[in-house]
Amino acid sequence: MRKWIGATAAISALALVTACSSEGASDGPSDGDGGGNGETVTLEFAQWWEPELPEGVLRGLMDDFEEANPGIEVELLSGPYASTREQVVAGAASGTMSDVVGLDGAWVSDFVDQGSIADLTALMSDAGYDDGELASQVQLGGSTYMIPVVNFAYMLFTNDGLLADAGVDAAPSTRSEFEAAAIAVSESDENTSGWILPLSLETPNGIQNDVMSWAWASGGSMLTEDGAPDVNNPEVQSAVDFVVGLDEAGAIAPGAATLKEQDKVEEFSSGRVGMMISSLAHINTLRESSPDLDFSLHAVPAEDGYAGERGTPYASWGIGVAENSENKEEAWKLVEFLMSADANGELANAANAFPGNSTAVPEFVTQDEIFQSAFDVWNEGYPANEFVGLPVAEQLMRDMAEELQRVLNGDISVEDALTATQTKWESQF
């Protein structure tokens, strides 16, 4: 049976800001009749999704929503993930979050503590909504605060041209095969590296996507069975030892301490790295930016000799409603629309992601060889992301990234780094 690693039967993924209504919008809370009193309600919807979707897709869905809900208009506030995150965090602190926000599962616990996102369980109840078709919900204290709209698996991307030039004729499946391939690519050309590792402290999700993925792929965990931190266990140490070994072998692209996820994708797209662990969302990005790039997707390699199911890292485009919104009823209507089978299926297909509505069918997996292979990997393993729903999840990643950077600088051992991380994490739980 498939198991899910993550808090409260969840899945993971982010949000924005500014004041609730814009020019021409209702000045106050509506009575739920569109804009109320004949006025138009303008919902602000802050997300990083629009730039990652084919042009016009999200706006087209908003047009469909507006046509089905006269009196409600949607203003999209769109930007890259990093800037969206900064705006959302600022809005959460100042009480100026947009009515509807894209959410990352790593943010949810902090926003709930701040009281900045609304209890969706209450909104669903008020609307008489049946949540039976939702594939998952992110809950804290028994209440839902985020609904994963679409889900992106993180898998191993290989530049098959670079691997072939380096004499590697098959994608690696084990850690030893990966190490050999990464070293071969690095040694084949002074301008190429075998693997790329983003460890920016500003955006520390490299710990989740690029470091812990090695542990999860071999059935490892960073938590005890009751959810307490256990990051200095042998499974995690084995994964971190492996990463450090790649660095010592010269197989990792330089500058890891300052690299962010976007940098990782750009380096892979430019043909300067042979392998990266990244989201399915970047398939289209790579095809558009580098149409001649010869790449394929695979499961994250497992520890040699491991024969169990492999955990597949994932992230979600989650959605929530701002507690400060004066138009929560209309905001929920937008959430409900995006989670309907038709709209959710359309969004999932456009994003090349797996849908959040359990009845929606992702047609793209049957029409594209790379996505079909990714879907096969997804189905053969289990989704794994233990940071979802944890308190101060981003800070936990940052704590670990700080210690790993010290290891890569040669300042401390892996064992000392994980012990220090464990101590920091215990103080956060």
CSV table of C-alpha atoms in Angstrom, one decimal, residues 57-414:
chain,number,residue,atom,x,y,z
A,57,VAL,CA,-3.9,29.4,-18.9
A,58,LEU,CA,-4.5,30.8,-15.4
A,59,ARG,CA,-6.1,34.0,-16.7
A,60,GLY,CA,-8.3,31.8,-18.8
A,61,LEU,CA,-9.4,29.8,-15.8
A,62,MET,CA,-10.1,33.1,-13.9
A,63,ASP,CA,-12.3,34.3,-16.9
A,64,ASP,CA,-14.2,31.0,-16.6
A,65,PHE,CA,-14.7,31.6,-12.9
A,66,GLU,CA,-15.9,35.1,-13.4
A,67,GLU,CA,-18.4,34.1,-16.1
A,68,ALA,CA,-19.8,31.5,-13.7
A,69,ASN,CA,-19.8,33.9,-10.7
A,70,PRO,CA,-21.2,37.3,-11.8
A,71,GLY,CA,-20.2,40.0,-9.5
A,72,ILE,CA,-16.8,38.6,-8.6
A,73,GLU,CA,-13.6,39.5,-10.4
A,74,VAL,CA,-10.1,38.1,-9.9
A,75,GLU,CA,-6.9,40.2,-10.0
A,76,LEU,CA,-3.9,37.9,-10.4
A,77,LEU,CA,-0.8,39.0,-8.5
A,78,SER,CA,1.9,36.9,-10.1
A,79,GLY,CA,5.7,36.6,-9.6
A,80,PRO,CA,8.5,34.1,-9.2
A,81,TYR,CA,8.4,31.8,-6.2
A,82,ALA,CA,11.1,33.6,-4.2
A,83,SER,CA,9.5,37.1,-4.6
A,84,THR,CA,6.1,35.7,-4.0
A,85,ARG,CA,7.3,34.1,-0.8
A,86,GLU,CA,8.8,37.3,0.4
A,87,GLN,CA,5.5,39.2,-0.3
A,88,VAL,CA,3.3,36.6,1.4
A,89,VAL,CA,5.5,36.5,4.5
A,90,ALA,CA,5.4,40.3,4.7
A,91,GLY,CA,1.6,40.3,4.2
A,92,ALA,CA,1.1,37.7,6.8
A,93,ALA,CA,3.0,39.8,9.3
A,94,SER,CA,1.3,43.0,8.5
A,95,GLY,CA,-2.3,41.7,8.0
A,96,THR,CA,-2.3,42.7,4.3
A,97,MET,CA,-2.3,39.3,2.7
A,98,SER,CA,-4.2,38.9,-0.6
A,99,ASP,CA,-7.7,37.4,-0.4
A,100,VAL,CA,-6.6,34.1,-1.9
A,101,VAL,CA,-3.0,33.0,-1.7
A,102,GLY,CA,-0.9,30.3,-3.2
A,103,LEU,CA,0.7,28.4,-0.3
A,104,ASP,CA,3.8,26.2,0.2
A,105,GLY,CA,3.2,23.5,2.8
A,106,ALA,CA,6.3,24.6,4.6
A,107,TRP,CA,4.7,28.0,5.4
A,108,VAL,CA,1.4,26.7,6.8
A,109,SER,CA,2.4,26.1,10.4
A,110,ASP,CA,3.9,29.6,10.8
A,111,PHE,CA,0.9,31.3,9.2
A,112,VAL,CA,-1.5,29.4,11.4
A,113,ASP,CA,0.5,30.5,14.5
A,114,GLN,CA,0.3,34.1,13.2
A,115,GLY,CA,-3.5,33.7,12.6
A,116,SER,CA,-2.9,35.0,9.0
A,117,ILE,CA,-4.7,32.2,7.1
A,118,ALA,CA,-8.3,31.2,7.5
A,119,ASP,CA,-9.8,28.0,8.7
A,120,LEU,CA,-10.9,26.3,5.5
A,121,THR,CA,-12.8,23.6,7.4
A,122,ALA,CA,-15.1,26.4,8.6
A,123,LEU,CA,-15.4,27.9,5.1
A,124,MET,CA,-16.2,24.5,3.6
A,125,SER,CA,-18.9,23.9,6.3
A,126,ASP,CA,-20.5,27.3,5.7
A,127,ALA,CA,-20.6,26.6,2.0
A,128,GLY,CA,-22.0,23.1,2.4
A,129,TYR,CA,-19.0,21.8,0.5
A,130,ASP,CA,-18.4,18.1,0.2
A,131,ASP,CA,-14.6,17.5,0.4
A,132,GLY,CA,-14.8,13.9,-0.7
A,133,GLU,CA,-13.0,14.6,-4.0
A,134,LEU,CA,-10.0,16.3,-2.4
A,135,ALA,CA,-7.0,14.1,-2.7
A,136,SER,CA,-5.4,15.7,0.4
A,137,GLN,CA,-5.6,18.5,2.8
A,138,VAL,CA,-3.0,20.1,5.1
A,139,GLN,CA,-4.5,20.2,8.6
A,140,LEU,CA,-3.3,21.5,11.9
A,141,GLY,CA,-5.3,20.9,15.1
A,142,GLY,CA,-8.0,19.1,13.1
A,143,SER,CA,-8.7,22.1,10.8
A,144,THR,CA,-7.7,22.5,7.2
A,145,TYR,CA,-5.6,25.5,6.3
A,146,MET,CA,-4.2,24.5,2.9
A,147,ILE,CA,-5.5,22.4,0.0
A,148,PRO,CA,-2.9,21.0,-2.4
A,149,VAL,CA,-4.2,22.1,-5.9
A,150,VAL,CA,-1.6,20.2,-7.9
A,151,ASN,CA,1.4,18.1,-6.9
A,152,PHE,CA,4.8,18.0,-8.4
A,153,ALA,CA,7.2,15.2,-8.0
A,154,TYR,CA,10.9,15.8,-7.7
A,155,MET,CA,13.0,13.4,-9.7
A,156,LEU,CA,16.4,12.9,-11.2
A,157,PHE,CA,16.9,14.8,-14.4
A,158,THR,CA,19.8,13.6,-16.5
A,159,ASN,CA,21.4,15.5,-19.4
A,160,ASP,CA,21.7,12.4,-21.6
A,161,GLY,CA,24.0,14.2,-24.1
A,162,LEU,CA,26.5,15.1,-21.4
A,163,LEU,CA,26.3,11.6,-19.8
A,164,ALA,CA,26.9,10.0,-23.2
A,165,ASP,CA,29.9,12.3,-23.9
A,166,ALA,CA,31.3,11.2,-20.5
A,167,GLY,CA,30.9,7.6,-21.4
A,168,VAL,CA,27.9,7.0,-19.2
A,169,ASP,CA,25.4,4.9,-21.2
A,170,ALA,CA,22.6,4.5,-18.6
A,171,ALA,CA,21.0,6.7,-16.0
A,172,PRO,CA,22.2,5.9,-12.5
A,173,SER,CA,19.9,3.9,-10.2
A,174,THR,CA,22.1,3.5,-7.1
A,175,ARG,CA,24.3,6.0,-5.2
A,176,SER,CA,27.5,4.4,-6.4
A,177,GLU,CA,26.3,4.6,-10.0
A,178,PHE,CA,25.3,8.2,-9.5
A,179,GLU,CA,28.7,9.0,-8.0
A,180,ALA,CA,30.5,7.4,-10.9
A,181,ALA,CA,28.4,9.2,-13.4
A,182,ALA,CA,28.8,12.6,-11.7
A,183,ILE,CA,32.6,12.2,-11.5
A,184,ALA,CA,32.7,11.2,-15.1
A,185,VAL,CA,30.8,14.2,-16.3
A,186,SER,CA,32.9,16.6,-14.2
A,187,GLU,CA,36.1,15.1,-15.5
A,188,SER,CA,34.9,15.1,-19.1
A,189,ASP,CA,35.0,18.9,-19.5
A,190,GLU,CA,36.4,21.7,-17.2
A,191,ASN,CA,33.2,23.7,-17.8
A,192,THR,CA,30.7,21.0,-16.7
A,193,SER,CA,29.8,19.5,-13.3
A,194,GLY,CA,28.2,16.2,-12.6
A,195,TRP,CA,25.5,17.4,-10.1
A,196,ILE,CA,24.3,20.7,-8.8
A,197,LEU,CA,23.3,21.4,-5.2
A,198,PRO,CA,21.5,24.7,-4.2
A,199,LEU,CA,22.2,25.5,-0.5
A,200,SER,CA,21.2,29.2,-0.3
A,201,LEU,CA,20.2,30.1,3.2
A,202,GLU,CA,17.8,32.7,1.8
A,203,THR,CA,15.7,30.0,0.1
A,204,PRO,CA,16.8,26.9,1.9
A,205,ASN,CA,14.5,24.4,0.2
A,206,GLY,CA,17.6,22.7,-1.3
A,207,ILE,CA,17.7,20.7,2.0
A,208,GLN,CA,14.2,19.4,1.3
A,209,ASN,CA,14.6,18.7,-2.4
A,210,ASP,CA,18.3,18.0,-3.0
A,211,VAL,CA,19.6,16.6,0.3
A,212,MET,CA,16.8,14.8,2.2
A,213,SER,CA,15.6,13.3,-1.1
A,214,TRP,CA,18.6,11.0,-0.9
A,215,ALA,CA,17.5,9.6,2.5
A,216,TRP,CA,13.8,9.4,1.5
A,217,ALA,CA,14.7,7.5,-1.7
A,218,SER,CA,16.2,4.8,0.5
A,219,GLY,CA,13.3,4.6,2.9
A,220,GLY,CA,14.9,6.9,5.5
A,221,SER,CA,13.3,9.4,7.8
A,222,MET,CA,14.3,12.5,9.8
A,223,LEU,CA,11.6,12.1,12.3
A,224,THR,CA,10.6,9.6,15.0
A,225,GLU,CA,7.4,7.7,14.7
A,226,ASP,CA,5.7,10.3,16.9
A,227,GLY,CA,7.0,13.2,14.8
A,228,ALA,CA,9.9,14.4,16.9
A,229,PRO,CA,13.2,15.4,15.3
A,230,ASP,CA,15.6,12.5,14.6
A,231,VAL,CA,17.9,14.1,12.0
A,232,ASN,CA,21.1,12.6,13.3
A,233,ASN,CA,20.1,9.0,12.7
A,234,PRO,CA,22.3,6.6,10.6
A,235,GLU,CA,20.0,6.9,7.5
A,236,VAL,CA,20.3,10.7,7.3
A,237,GLN,CA,24.0,10.6,8.1
A,238,SER,CA,24.5,8.1,5.3
A,239,ALA,CA,22.7,10.5,2.8
A,240,VAL,CA,24.7,13.5,4.0
A,241,ASP,CA,27.9,11.5,3.9
A,242,PHE,CA,27.1,10.7,0.3
A,243,VAL,CA,26.6,14.4,-0.6
A,244,VAL,CA,29.8,15.4,1.1
A,245,GLY,CA,31.6,12.6,-0.7
A,246,LEU,CA,30.4,14.0,-4.1
A,247,ASP,CA,31.7,17.4,-3.1
A,248,GLU,CA,35.1,16.0,-2.1
A,249,ALA,CA,35.3,14.2,-5.4
A,250,GLY,CA,34.7,17.5,-7.3
A,251,ALA,CA,31.4,16.3,-8.7
A,252,ILE,CA,29.3,19.2,-7.5
A,253,ALA,CA,29.0,22.5,-9.3
A,254,PRO,CA,30.8,25.4,-7.6
A,255,GLY,CA,29.0,28.0,-5.5
A,256,ALA,CA,26.5,25.7,-3.8
A,257,ALA,CA,26.2,28.0,-0.7
A,258,THR,CA,24.6,30.8,-2.7
A,259,LEU,CA,22.7,28.9,-5.3
A,260,LYS,CA,18.9,28.8,-5.4
A,261,GLU,CA,16.5,26.4,-7.1
A,262,GLN,CA,16.2,28.8,-10.1
A,263,ASP,CA,20.0,28.8,-10.5
A,264,LYS,CA,20.0,25.0,-10.5
A,265,VAL,CA,17.5,24.9,-13.3
A,266,GLU,CA,19.3,27.5,-15.4
A,267,GLU,CA,22.6,25.7,-15.0
A,268,PHE,CA,21.0,22.4,-16.1
A,269,SER,CA,19.3,24.2,-19.0
A,270,SER,CA,22.5,25.7,-20.2
A,271,GLY,CA,24.2,22.3,-20.3
A,272,ARG,CA,26.7,23.0,-17.6
A,273,VAL,CA,25.6,20.2,-15.3
A,274,GLY,CA,24.8,16.6,-16.0
A,275,MET,CA,22.2,15.9,-13.4
A,276,MET,CA,19.9,17.6,-11.0
A,277,ILE,CA,17.0,16.7,-8.7
A,278,SER,CA,14.1,18.9,-9.7
A,279,SER,CA,10.4,19.3,-10.1
A,280,LEU,CA,8.3,18.1,-13.0
A,281,ALA,CA,7.2,21.7,-13.3
A,282,HIS,CA,10.5,22.5,-14.9
A,283,ILE,CA,10.1,20.1,-17.8
A,284,ASN,CA,8.3,22.8,-19.8
A,285,THR,CA,10.7,25.4,-18.7
A,286,LEU,CA,13.6,23.4,-20.0
A,287,ARG,CA,11.8,22.6,-23.3
A,288,GLU,CA,11.1,26.3,-23.9
A,289,SER,CA,14.5,27.6,-22.8
A,290,SER,CA,16.6,24.8,-24.4
A,291,PRO,CA,14.5,23.0,-27.0
A,292,ASP,CA,17.5,21.0,-28.2
A,293,LEU,CA,18.4,19.7,-24.6
A,294,ASP,CA,18.4,15.9,-24.5
A,295,PHE,CA,17.2,15.0,-21.1
A,296,SER,CA,15.2,12.3,-19.3
A,297,LEU,CA,13.7,11.6,-15.8
A,298,HIS,CA,14.4,8.9,-13.3
A,299,ALA,CA,13.8,7.9,-9.7
A,300,VAL,CA,16.3,9.4,-7.2
A,301,PRO,CA,19.0,6.8,-6.9
A,302,ALA,CA,18.8,4.6,-3.8
A,303,GLU,CA,21.5,3.4,-1.4
A,304,ASP,CA,23.3,0.4,-2.8
A,305,GLY,CA,21.5,-2.8,-1.9
A,306,TYR,CA,18.2,-1.1,-0.9
A,307,ALA,CA,15.3,-3.0,-2.4
A,308,GLY,CA,12.3,-1.3,-0.7
A,309,GLU,CA,9.9,1.3,-2.1
A,310,ARG,CA,11.5,4.7,-2.8
A,311,GLY,CA,10.2,7.9,-1.4
A,312,THR,CA,9.7,10.5,-4.1
A,313,PRO,CA,10.1,14.1,-2.9
A,314,TYR,CA,7.2,16.3,-3.9
A,315,ALA,CA,5.9,19.8,-3.6
A,316,SER,CA,2.4,21.2,-4.1
A,317,TRP,CA,0.8,24.4,-5.4
A,318,GLY,CA,-1.4,24.8,-2.3
A,319,ILE,CA,-4.1,27.3,-1.8
A,320,GLY,CA,-5.5,29.2,1.2
A,321,VAL,CA,-7.6,32.2,2.1
A,322,ALA,CA,-6.3,35.1,4.1
A,323,GLU,CA,-7.8,35.6,7.5
A,324,ASN,CA,-7.8,39.4,6.9
A,325,SER,CA,-9.9,39.0,3.7
A,326,GLU,CA,-13.2,40.8,4.0
A,327,ASN,CA,-14.6,38.5,1.2
A,328,LYS,CA,-14.0,35.0,2.5
A,329,GLU,CA,-17.2,33.6,1.0
A,330,GLU,CA,-16.2,34.8,-2.5
A,331,ALA,CA,-12.6,33.7,-1.9
A,332,TRP,CA,-13.8,30.2,-1.0
A,333,LYS,CA,-15.9,30.1,-4.3
A,334,LEU,CA,-12.6,30.6,-6.1
A,335,VAL,CA,-10.9,27.8,-4.2
A,336,GLU,CA,-13.9,25.5,-4.8
A,337,PHE,CA,-13.8,26.3,-8.5
A,338,LEU,CA,-10.1,25.5,-8.8
A,339,MET,CA,-10.6,22.2,-7.0
A,340,SER,CA,-13.5,21.2,-9.3
A,341,ALA,CA,-12.7,18.2,-11.5
A,342,ASP,CA,-12.8,20.1,-14.8
A,343,ALA,CA,-10.8,23.2,-13.7
A,344,ASN,CA,-8.4,21.1,-11.6
A,345,GLY,CA,-7.8,18.7,-14.4
A,346,GLU,CA,-7.1,21.6,-16.8
A,347,LEU,CA,-4.7,23.2,-14.4
A,348,ALA,CA,-2.9,19.9,-13.7
A,349,ASN,CA,-2.5,19.3,-17.5
A,350,ALA,CA,-1.2,22.7,-18.1
A,351,ALA,CA,1.2,22.5,-15.2
A,352,ASN,CA,2.2,18.9,-16.0
A,353,ALA,CA,1.4,18.0,-12.4
A,354,PHE,CA,-0.7,15.4,-10.6
A,355,PRO,CA,-4.2,16.8,-9.8
A,356,GLY,CA,-5.5,17.7,-6.3
A,357,ASN,CA,-9.0,16.5,-7.2
A,358,SER,CA,-8.9,12.7,-7.0
A,359,THR,CA,-11.3,12.3,-9.9
A,360,ALA,CA,-9.4,14.5,-12.3
A,361,VAL,CA,-7.4,12.7,-14.9
A,362,PRO,CA,-4.0,14.0,-16.0
A,363,GLU,CA,-4.2,13.4,-19.8
A,364,PHE,CA,-0.6,14.6,-20.3
A,365,VAL,CA,0.9,11.4,-18.9
A,366,THR,CA,-0.5,9.4,-21.8
A,367,GLN,CA,0.6,11.9,-24.4
A,368,ASP,CA,4.3,12.5,-23.5
A,369,GLU,CA,7.0,9.9,-23.0
A,370,ILE,CA,8.9,11.8,-20.3
A,371,PHE,CA,5.7,12.4,-18.3
A,372,GLN,CA,4.7,8.8,-18.7
A,373,SER,CA,8.1,7.7,-17.3
A,374,ALA,CA,7.7,10.2,-14.4
A,375,PHE,CA,4.2,8.9,-13.7
A,376,ASP,CA,5.5,5.3,-13.6
A,377,VAL,CA,8.2,6.4,-11.1
A,378,TRP,CA,5.5,8.2,-9.0
A,379,ASN,CA,3.3,5.1,-8.9
A,380,GLU,CA,6.1,2.7,-8.1
A,381,GLY,CA,7.2,4.7,-5.0
A,382,TYR,CA,5.5,6.8,-2.4
A,383,PRO,CA,5.3,10.6,-2.0
A,384,ALA,CA,7.8,11.8,0.7
A,385,ASN,CA,8.1,15.2,2.2
A,386,GLU,CA,8.5,15.3,6.0
A,387,PHE,CA,8.7,19.1,6.2
A,388,VAL,CA,5.1,19.6,5.3
A,389,GLY,CA,3.2,20.9,8.3
A,390,LEU,CA,6.2,21.1,10.6
A,391,PRO,CA,6.6,24.2,12.7
A,392,VAL,CA,9.0,26.8,11.2
A,393,ALA,CA,9.7,24.3,8.4
A,394,GLU,CA,11.9,26.8,6.5
A,395,GLN,CA,13.9,27.6,9.6
A,396,LEU,CA,14.5,23.9,10.1
A,397,MET,CA,15.8,23.6,6.5
A,398,ARG,CA,18.0,26.7,7.1
A,399,ASP,CA,19.4,25.2,10.3
A,400,MET,CA,20.5,22.1,8.5
A,401,ALA,CA,21.8,24.1,5.5
A,402,GLU,CA,24.0,26.2,7.8
A,403,GLU,CA,25.5,23.1,9.3
A,404,LEU,CA,26.0,21.4,5.9
A,405,GLN,CA,27.7,24.5,4.6
A,406,ARG,CA,30.2,24.3,7.5
A,407,VAL,CA,30.9,20.7,6.6
A,408,LEU,CA,31.5,21.6,3.0
A,409,ASN,CA,33.8,24.3,4.1
A,410,GLY,CA,35.8,21.7,6.1
A,411,ASP,CA,35.0,23.3,9.5
A,412,ILE,CA,33.2,20.4,11.1
A,413,SER,CA,32.3,16.7,10.5
A,414,VAL,CA,29.0,15.4,9.2
